[in-house]
Coordinates of C-alpha atoms and ligand atoms in Angstrom, one line a residue:
M1 CA 107.6 78.9 82.2
N2 CA 105.5 81.1 84.5
I3 CA 105.3 81.7 87.4
A4 CA 103.2 79.3 88.8
E5 CA 105.4 76.4 86.8
N6 CA 108.6 77.7 87.8
V7 CA 106.6 77.4 91.7
A8 CA 105.2 74.1 91.1
L9 CA 108.9 73.3 89.6
V10 CA 111.0 74.6 92.5
R11 CA 109.0 73.3 95.1
R12 CA 108.7 69.6 93.6
N13 CA 112.9 70.2 93.2
I14 CA 112.7 70.9 96.9
A15 CA 110.5 67.5 97.9
E16 CA 112.4 65.2 96.1
A17 CA 115.5 66.7 97.3
A18 CA 114.4 66.3 101.1
L19 CA 113.3 62.9 100.1
A20 CA 116.9 62.3 98.7
A21 CA 118.0 63.1 102.2
G22 CA 115.1 61.1 103.8
R23 CA 114.1 64.5 105.6
D24 CA 110.2 65.5 105.8
P25 CA 109.0 67.4 103.0
E26 CA 106.7 70.2 104.7
K27 CA 109.2 71.3 107.3
I28 CA 111.5 73.0 104.5
R29 CA 110.0 76.4 103.6
L30 CA 109.9 78.0 99.8
V31 CA 111.4 82.3 101.2
A32 CA 110.4 84.0 97.3
A33 CA 113.4 86.3 97.6
T34 CA 111.1 89.1 95.7
K35 CA 113.3 91.7 95.5
M36 CA 113.3 93.7 91.6
N37 CA 109.7 92.1 91.6
A38 CA 106.5 94.5 90.9
A39 CA 104.1 94.0 93.7
S40 CA 102.0 92.7 91.1
R41 CA 104.6 89.4 90.3
V42 CA 104.9 89.2 93.9
R43 CA 101.2 88.6 94.2
Q44 CA 100.9 85.4 91.5
A45 CA 103.7 84.2 93.4
I46 CA 101.3 83.8 96.4
A47 CA 98.0 83.2 94.1
A48 CA 100.6 80.5 92.7
G49 CA 101.5 78.7 96.3
V50 CA 104.5 81.2 97.6
E51 CA 103.5 81.3 101.3
I52 CA 106.6 84.1 102.4
C53 CA 108.4 86.3 100.7
G54 CA 111.9 87.9 101.0
E55 CA 112.7 91.3 100.8
N56 CA 116.2 92.9 100.5
R57 CA 115.5 96.2 100.1
V58 CA 113.3 98.3 102.8
Q59 CA 112.3 101.3 100.3
E60 CA 111.8 98.5 97.6
M61 CA 109.9 96.6 100.4
L62 CA 107.9 99.4 101.6
E63 CA 106.6 100.7 98.4
K64 CA 105.3 97.5 97.6
Q65 CA 104.4 96.4 101.4
A66 CA 102.2 99.8 100.2
Q67 CA 100.7 98.0 97.3
G68 CA 99.4 95.1 99.2
A69 CA 101.9 93.1 97.1
Y70 CA 102.8 90.3 100.0
E71 CA 98.9 89.8 101.3
G72 CA 98.1 86.3 102.6
A73 CA 101.7 85.8 102.8
E74 CA 104.0 86.3 105.6
L75 CA 107.3 89.0 105.1
H76 CA 110.9 88.3 105.7
F77 CA 113.6 90.5 105.4
I78 CA 116.8 89.1 104.3
G79 CA 119.2 92.3 102.5
H80 CA 122.0 93.6 105.2
L81 CA 120.4 95.9 106.9
Q82 CA 121.5 99.4 108.1
K83 CA 121.3 100.4 111.0
N84 CA 119.3 103.7 110.2
K85 CA 116.7 101.9 108.8
A86 CA 116.3 98.8 110.5
K87 CA 113.2 100.7 112.4
Q88 CA 111.2 100.8 109.6
V89 CA 111.5 96.7 109.3
V90 CA 111.7 95.6 112.8
G91 CA 107.7 94.4 113.8
L92 CA 106.3 94.6 109.5
A93 CA 109.2 91.5 108.6
K94 CA 107.8 88.1 111.1
L95 CA 111.8 87.8 110.6
I96 CA 114.9 88.7 109.8
H97 CA 117.6 86.5 108.4
S98 CA 120.0 88.8 108.3
V99 CA 121.2 90.5 111.5
D100 CA 124.9 90.7 111.2
S101 CA 126.4 92.6 114.1
T102 CA 126.4 93.2 118.0
E103 CA 125.1 96.2 117.2
L104 CA 122.4 95.5 115.1
L105 CA 121.5 94.0 117.8
T106 CA 121.0 96.3 120.0
L107 CA 119.8 98.0 117.9
I108 CA 116.2 95.9 117.0
S109 CA 115.7 94.6 120.6
R110 CA 115.1 98.4 121.5
L111 CA 113.2 99.4 118.8
A112 CA 111.1 95.6 119.0
E113 CA 110.7 96.3 123.2
A114 CA 109.5 100.4 122.7
R115 CA 106.4 98.9 120.2
G116 CA 106.3 95.8 123.1
L117 CA 107.1 93.4 121.2
V118 CA 109.4 90.1 120.1
Q119 CA 111.7 90.2 117.0
D120 CA 112.8 86.4 115.6
V121 CA 115.8 87.1 113.7
L122 CA 118.6 85.2 111.8
L123 CA 122.5 85.6 113.5
E124 CA 124.1 86.2 109.8
V125 CA 127.1 83.9 109.5
N126 CA 130.0 84.3 106.7
I127 CA 130.4 80.9 106.5
A128 CA 133.4 81.0 103.7
G129 CA 134.3 84.4 105.1
E130 CA 134.5 86.6 102.5
A131 CA 136.2 90.4 102.7
A132 CA 133.0 91.9 101.3
K133 CA 130.3 90.1 103.2
S134 CA 128.9 91.0 106.3
G135 CA 127.9 88.4 109.4
F136 CA 129.0 86.9 112.1
A137 CA 132.6 84.8 111.3
P138 CA 131.9 80.8 112.7
E139 CA 134.3 80.8 115.8
D140 CA 132.3 83.7 117.0
V141 CA 127.9 82.5 116.9
P142 CA 128.2 81.5 120.4
Q143 CA 129.2 85.5 122.0
A144 CA 126.6 86.6 119.9
L145 CA 124.0 84.1 120.6
A146 CA 125.1 84.5 124.9
F147 CA 124.6 88.6 123.8
A148 CA 121.1 88.5 122.4
S149 CA 119.8 86.4 124.9
Q150 CA 120.3 89.4 127.0
L151 CA 118.6 90.9 125.0
P152 CA 113.9 90.8 126.2
G153 CA 113.7 92.2 122.6
V154 CA 115.1 89.6 120.3
R155 CA 114.5 86.1 120.0
V156 CA 117.1 84.4 118.1
R157 CA 115.6 81.7 115.5
G158 CA 118.0 80.4 114.3
L159 CA 120.7 81.2 111.5
M160 CA 121.4 82.3 107.6
A161 CA 124.5 82.1 105.3
I162 CA 124.5 83.6 101.7
P163 CA 128.2 81.5 100.4
P164 CA 130.0 82.1 97.1
I165 CA 127.5 82.5 93.7
C166 CA 128.3 78.9 92.9
S167 CA 129.1 77.6 89.4
F168 CA 127.9 74.2 90.0
P169 CA 125.3 72.8 92.4
D170 CA 127.7 70.8 94.9
Q171 CA 130.4 74.1 95.2
N172 CA 128.9 74.9 98.3
R173 CA 128.4 72.3 100.3
P174 CA 131.2 72.4 102.2
F175 CA 129.9 75.4 103.6
F176 CA 126.2 74.2 103.7
L177 CA 127.9 71.7 106.0
R178 CA 130.1 74.0 108.2
M179 CA 127.1 76.0 109.2
R180 CA 124.7 72.5 109.9
K181 CA 127.2 71.7 112.5
L182 CA 127.7 75.6 113.7
F183 CA 123.6 74.7 113.8
V184 CA 123.4 71.6 115.9
D185 CA 126.1 72.2 118.0
N186 CA 124.8 76.2 118.7
G187 CA 121.8 74.0 119.8
G188 CA 122.3 71.8 122.3
K189 CA 123.9 74.4 123.9
K190 CA 120.4 76.4 126.0
Y191 CA 120.1 80.3 125.5
D192 CA 117.7 82.0 127.2
N193 CA 116.0 83.9 124.2
V194 CA 117.2 81.8 121.6
S195 CA 115.3 78.6 119.7
M196 CA 117.4 77.0 117.4
D197 CA 114.1 76.2 114.5
F198 CA 115.5 77.9 111.4
L199 CA 118.7 77.4 109.1
S200 CA 118.1 79.2 106.5
M201 CA 120.8 78.4 103.3
G202 CA 120.0 77.9 99.6
M203 CA 119.8 80.0 96.9
S204 CA 117.4 79.7 93.1
G205 CA 121.4 77.9 91.8
D206 CA 121.7 75.1 95.4
Y207 CA 118.7 75.2 97.3
Q208 CA 118.3 71.5 96.3
E209 CA 121.8 70.2 97.7
A210 CA 121.6 73.2 101.0
I211 CA 118.3 70.6 101.1
A212 CA 120.5 67.7 101.7
C213 CA 122.9 69.3 104.1
G214 CA 119.7 70.8 106.6
A215 CA 118.2 73.6 105.6
D216 CA 115.0 74.9 106.5
L217 CA 114.6 77.7 104.8
V218 CA 115.2 78.3 100.7
R219 CA 115.7 81.9 99.8
I220 CA 114.6 81.4 96.0
G221 CA 114.0 84.6 93.1
T222 CA 115.0 83.8 89.9
A223 CA 114.2 80.2 90.3
V224 CA 110.8 82.1 91.0
F225 CA 110.6 85.0 89.5
G226 CA 113.0 83.5 86.1
P227 CA 116.0 86.5 85.7
R228 CA 116.3 90.0 87.6
D229 CA 116.1 93.0 84.7
Y230 CA 118.9 95.0 85.9
S231 CA 118.6 96.6 82.9
K232 CA 116.2 99.1 85.0
Ligands
PLP1 C1 118.8 88.0 95.9 C2 118.6 86.5 97.1 C3 118.2 85.9 97.2 C4 117.8 84.5 95.8 O1 118.9 84.7 95.0 P1 118.7 83.8 93.8 O2 119.9 83.3 93.1 O3 117.8 84.5 92.7 O4 117.9 82.9 93.8 C5 118.6 84.7 98.0 N1 119.0 85.5 99.2 C6 119.6 86.4 99.4 C7 119.7 86.9 100.7 C8 119.0 87.0 98.1 O5 119.6 88.8 98.7

């Protein structure tokens, strides 16, 4: 299958999952996870109707940006963001999904302020408590939101999670449901500079399940572009 057919299939699946859950399909946004796909392939996805590209690595993003890869789409940053690279992402990415520490929040705010802008971010939550993954512990989210609300250069727009790689689609359901609860519980409390608009969760193996559990942003790579070539 080519990229255009993949995009069409993913969109159908998104709509089906949304309708089955009694949700408006229009409210669920597809983020094409473009890592390891060349600019020409990213452009094919955009031509096929992809409206948001999510990139993982700063260097790769800058190279592809210079090649005009993302023209016509919104650019999001979804990978782990090292502090020494934050300045290249602030202002370029419309939304940073992967803010995983108060130090990074402070830094992003400072960089954004220096440029006279407010950076939209999501807080990444380590929902399965995995040692190898970054993110706020679920119980630390209220504190992190209160902290972020004091920072003039960031606006928290929601939460993001990367649960374990799943070997069957509903394996991550408990984690998705826990994220949903965290999202709703913390959305009710009103913090300055925080509006809980987006819950970013679900990848190629489990996005329909994530949508059933309340995801608004699904980050999909393989189902759009095919398997990534790790041999290069
Ligand atoms: C690669 C990646 C995805 C997409 O993964 P697939 O399984 O290929 O759909 C989603 N989110 C993040 C943070 C990623 O790095």
